[in-house]
Amino acid sequence: MKKRRLSREKFDVLKELANIGVGNALTSLSKMLNEEKVEMEVPEADLAPLQDIPDLLGGAELPVAGIYIESHGDIGLTILFVLSLDSAYKLISALLPDSQGELDEMGRSVLLEVGNILTGSYLNAFSIMTDSRMLPSPPKIAVDMSGAIISTVIAEARIVDDEVVILKTSLNSQQSNISGHILILPDRGSLKKIFTLLGVR
Amino acid sequence: MQTLKVKIADLAVLRERGILLTVGLGSCVGIALHDAENKVGGLAHILLSCSCQFENRANSFNPAKFADTAIPLLVEEMEKQGGKRSRMRAKIAGGSQLFSYRQSNGVSIGERNIEAVRQTLKKLEIPIRGEDVGGNYGRTMRFFVETGKVVISTVGKGEKEL
């Protein structure tokens, strides 16, 4: 049985990648919200046991909206943007002032577009830093229990390790009080590529 | 009454009484096996259908992750507690497709998981006595070991008894 261990330096590099990428994404979100200030927490990079991942976002049974994008290309990443239902309603109302903020087809397509823009700006930053080509898939959305959403994403990403490298950050918009989480799951082969590209041994 | 939580890629067995609970089944499938005579119940929460593609890739192998390896292991654990395979009956739930896009070959991970669970149960000659599978929503499964009753709850789609 081979245990995978990452050095502290490697975790720091991953955190920095999350930091710059998510920072870029936040600027996009802030623009969408008429320059409202959006804050983020310092990203965490963790080696999380697979079994704990469904509970990472405040309880597996909590209803949330999850927008999920896979990026292929040189580096394989899975990105999940998760909003509490309350924040999802607020975000839809903020962007579609005439709507009721509902999670109907229109509301969902608004969230998909937000997911698209956020991950697009994240991937851009990532791509520039690592000088690699990223090919994101169209975003997908689900509104359901957070555990069901995260475990489905893990299955879709074919993650089979018992411990999963996960980059997590939380964001919060100040006036409209929209808060959400961004989870980034690099696939196994891509970790190695990231470290090689950045010259980390 | 004791409630034992079964996490993702995990399984557990109880005797006589108690509730086996697994939360947030999306494309994953929950498999409840019950031996009514000896009141032995087991619940597994599998993530993927087949260990075959992954055995060499994972840095350690957890059989509870896959349908084809988790169910035989669950049967074995139940037998240790006095269960008998020929008396076991199954109830299954999950295997949904939460996200709107399909896999390129047209079969979702959830569907593949359900199929693998059916095949494995068939091979072990364990009949399926109740199921709530497919669809596009998540499920939580509560398995009452004394009676064999399984209650499925969802977000906004109510409860269902199997």
Coordinates of C-alpha atoms in Angstrom, one line a residue, chain A residues 6-19 41-48 56 164-169 182-184 186 191 195:
Chain A
L6 CA 2.5 16.0 -0.3
S7 CA 5.1 18.3 1.1
R8 CA 4.2 21.6 2.7
E9 CA 5.7 23.4 -0.2
K10 CA 3.4 21.7 -2.6
F11 CA 0.4 22.6 -0.5
D12 CA 1.5 26.2 -0.5
V13 CA 1.8 26.1 -4.3
L14 CA -1.7 24.7 -4.6
K15 CA -3.0 27.3 -2.2
E16 CA -1.4 30.1 -4.2
L17 CA -2.9 28.7 -7.4
A18 CA -6.3 28.7 -5.8
N19 CA -5.7 32.2 -4.4
E41 CA -11.4 33.6 2.7
V42 CA -7.8 32.4 2.3
P43 CA -8.1 29.2 0.3
E44 CA -7.4 25.9 2.0
A45 CA -5.6 23.1 0.4
D46 CA -6.2 19.8 2.0
L47 CA -5.8 16.1 1.7
A48 CA -9.3 15.2 2.7
L56 CA -17.4 19.5 3.8
V164 CA -8.5 13.6 -2.2
V165 CA -6.6 16.8 -2.7
I166 CA -9.1 19.5 -2.5
L167 CA -8.8 23.3 -2.7
K168 CA -11.6 25.1 -1.0
T169 CA -12.5 28.7 -0.6
I182 CA -15.6 27.0 -4.6
L183 CA -14.2 23.6 -4.6
I184 CA -11.4 22.6 -6.9
P186 CA -7.3 18.4 -9.5
L191 CA -1.1 17.3 -9.7
F195 CA 4.3 20.7 -9.9

